Short mmCIF file of C-alpha atoms in Angstrom, two decimals:
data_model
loop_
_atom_site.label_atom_id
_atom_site.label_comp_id
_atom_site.label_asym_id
_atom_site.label_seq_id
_atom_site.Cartn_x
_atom_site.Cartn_y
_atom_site.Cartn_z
CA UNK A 1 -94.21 -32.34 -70.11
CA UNK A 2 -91.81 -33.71 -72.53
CA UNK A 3 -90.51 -30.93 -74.93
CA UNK A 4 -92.44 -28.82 -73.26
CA UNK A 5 -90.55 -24.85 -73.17
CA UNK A 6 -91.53 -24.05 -69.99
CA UNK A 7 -90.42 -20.04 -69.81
CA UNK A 8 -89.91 -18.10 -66.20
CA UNK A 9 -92.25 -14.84 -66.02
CA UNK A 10 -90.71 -11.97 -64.80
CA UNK A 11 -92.34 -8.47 -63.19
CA UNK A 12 -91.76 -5.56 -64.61
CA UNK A 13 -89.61 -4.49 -61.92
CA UNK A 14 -87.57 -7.51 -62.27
CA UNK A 15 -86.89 -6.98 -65.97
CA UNK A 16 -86.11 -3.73 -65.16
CA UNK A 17 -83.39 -4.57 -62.54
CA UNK A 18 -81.90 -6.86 -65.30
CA UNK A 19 -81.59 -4.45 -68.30
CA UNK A 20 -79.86 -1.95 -65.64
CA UNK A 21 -77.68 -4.40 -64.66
CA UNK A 22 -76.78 -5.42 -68.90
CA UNK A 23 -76.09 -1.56 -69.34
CA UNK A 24 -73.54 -1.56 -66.64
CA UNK A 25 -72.05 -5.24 -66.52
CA UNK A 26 -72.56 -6.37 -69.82
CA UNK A 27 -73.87 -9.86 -71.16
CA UNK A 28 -72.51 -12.15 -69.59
CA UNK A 29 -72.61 -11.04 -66.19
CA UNK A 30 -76.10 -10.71 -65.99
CA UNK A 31 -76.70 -14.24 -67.11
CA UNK A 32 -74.72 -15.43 -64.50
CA UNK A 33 -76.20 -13.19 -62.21
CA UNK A 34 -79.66 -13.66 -62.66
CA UNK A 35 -80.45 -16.81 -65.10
CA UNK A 36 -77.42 -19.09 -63.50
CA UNK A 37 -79.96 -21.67 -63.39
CA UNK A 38 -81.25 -21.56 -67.03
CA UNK A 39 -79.45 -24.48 -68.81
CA UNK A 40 -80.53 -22.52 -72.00
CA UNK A 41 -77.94 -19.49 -71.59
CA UNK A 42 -78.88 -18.15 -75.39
CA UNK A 43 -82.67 -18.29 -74.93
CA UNK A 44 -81.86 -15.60 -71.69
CA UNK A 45 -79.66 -13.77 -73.81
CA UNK A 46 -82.19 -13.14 -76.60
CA UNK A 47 -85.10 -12.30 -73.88
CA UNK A 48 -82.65 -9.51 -72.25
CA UNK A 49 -82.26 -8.04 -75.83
CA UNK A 50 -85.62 -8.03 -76.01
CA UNK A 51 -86.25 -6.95 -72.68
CA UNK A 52 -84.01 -4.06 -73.62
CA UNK A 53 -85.68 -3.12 -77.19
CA UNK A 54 -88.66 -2.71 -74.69
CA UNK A 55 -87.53 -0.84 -71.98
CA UNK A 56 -89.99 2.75 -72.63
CA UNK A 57 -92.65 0.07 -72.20
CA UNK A 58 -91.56 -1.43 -68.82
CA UNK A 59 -90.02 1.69 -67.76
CA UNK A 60 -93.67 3.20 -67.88
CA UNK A 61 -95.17 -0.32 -66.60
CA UNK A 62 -93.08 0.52 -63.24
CA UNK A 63 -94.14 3.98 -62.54
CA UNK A 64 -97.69 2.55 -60.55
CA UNK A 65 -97.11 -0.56 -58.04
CA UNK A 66 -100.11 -2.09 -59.71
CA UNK A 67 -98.18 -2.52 -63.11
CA UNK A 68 -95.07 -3.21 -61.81
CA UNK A 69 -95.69 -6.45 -60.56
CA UNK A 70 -97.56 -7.73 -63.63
CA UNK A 71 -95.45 -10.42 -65.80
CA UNK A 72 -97.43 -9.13 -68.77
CA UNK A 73 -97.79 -5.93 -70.53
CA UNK A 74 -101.18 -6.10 -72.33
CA UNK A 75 -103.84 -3.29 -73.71
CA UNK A 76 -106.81 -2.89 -71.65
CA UNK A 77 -109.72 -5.66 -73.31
CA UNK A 78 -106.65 -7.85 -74.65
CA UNK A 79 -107.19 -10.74 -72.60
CA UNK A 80 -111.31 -10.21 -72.11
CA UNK A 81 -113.13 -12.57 -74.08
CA UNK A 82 -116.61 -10.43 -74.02
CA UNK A 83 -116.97 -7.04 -76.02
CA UNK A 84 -115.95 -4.38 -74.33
CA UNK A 85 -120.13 -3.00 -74.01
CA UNK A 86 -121.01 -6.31 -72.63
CA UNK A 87 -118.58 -5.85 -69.90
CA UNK A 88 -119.46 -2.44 -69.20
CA UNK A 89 -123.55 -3.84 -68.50
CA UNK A 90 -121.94 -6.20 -66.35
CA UNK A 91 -120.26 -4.23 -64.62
CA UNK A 92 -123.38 -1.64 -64.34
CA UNK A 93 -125.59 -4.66 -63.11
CA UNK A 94 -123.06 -5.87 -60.50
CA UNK A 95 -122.92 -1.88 -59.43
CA UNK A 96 -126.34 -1.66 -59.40
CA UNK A 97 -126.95 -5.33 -57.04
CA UNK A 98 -124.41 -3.94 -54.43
CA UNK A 99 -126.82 -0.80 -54.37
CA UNK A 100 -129.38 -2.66 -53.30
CA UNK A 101 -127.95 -4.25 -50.37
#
């Protein structure tokens, strides 16, 4: 798609790995290391800062295997797009069907 910013997700544990790596090799050498491909060097730059600014969160995203391979650190009922009560009667009802069976 033509000027299109297409944007590479990264796990949790990934973006770990790469803010360990900035502490001990500095700036530069973790773009080369890991976004050597990226003909965008500053946009990388700017998303390690961030990474970095955000590290309690991903540091606490890695502690279960479930989080740490999710790209995307959202609150529970973020990306839902019925009320949580309606959910919670579907889920009840679903519950409820396998029950039966």
């Amino acid at each position: 798609m033509p000027g299109a910013v297409h944007h590479a997700s990264c796990s949790n544990n990934k973006k770990l790995e790469v803010i360990k790596w900035y502490e001990t090799h500095g700036i530069k050498s973790t773009l080369q290391r890991f976004f050597s491909h990226v003909t965008k060097q500053k946009t990388s730059e700017n998303q390690v800062y961030q990474w970095k600014q955000n590290r309690a969160i991903i540091e606490e995203s890695c502690k279960t295997a479930r989080t740490a391979v999710k790209k995307k650190n959202r609150s529970s009922g973020v990306a839902t797009s019925l009320p949580t009560a309606a959910e919670l009667e579907l889920v009840e009802w679903v519950n409820a069907l396998r029950n039966e069976v």
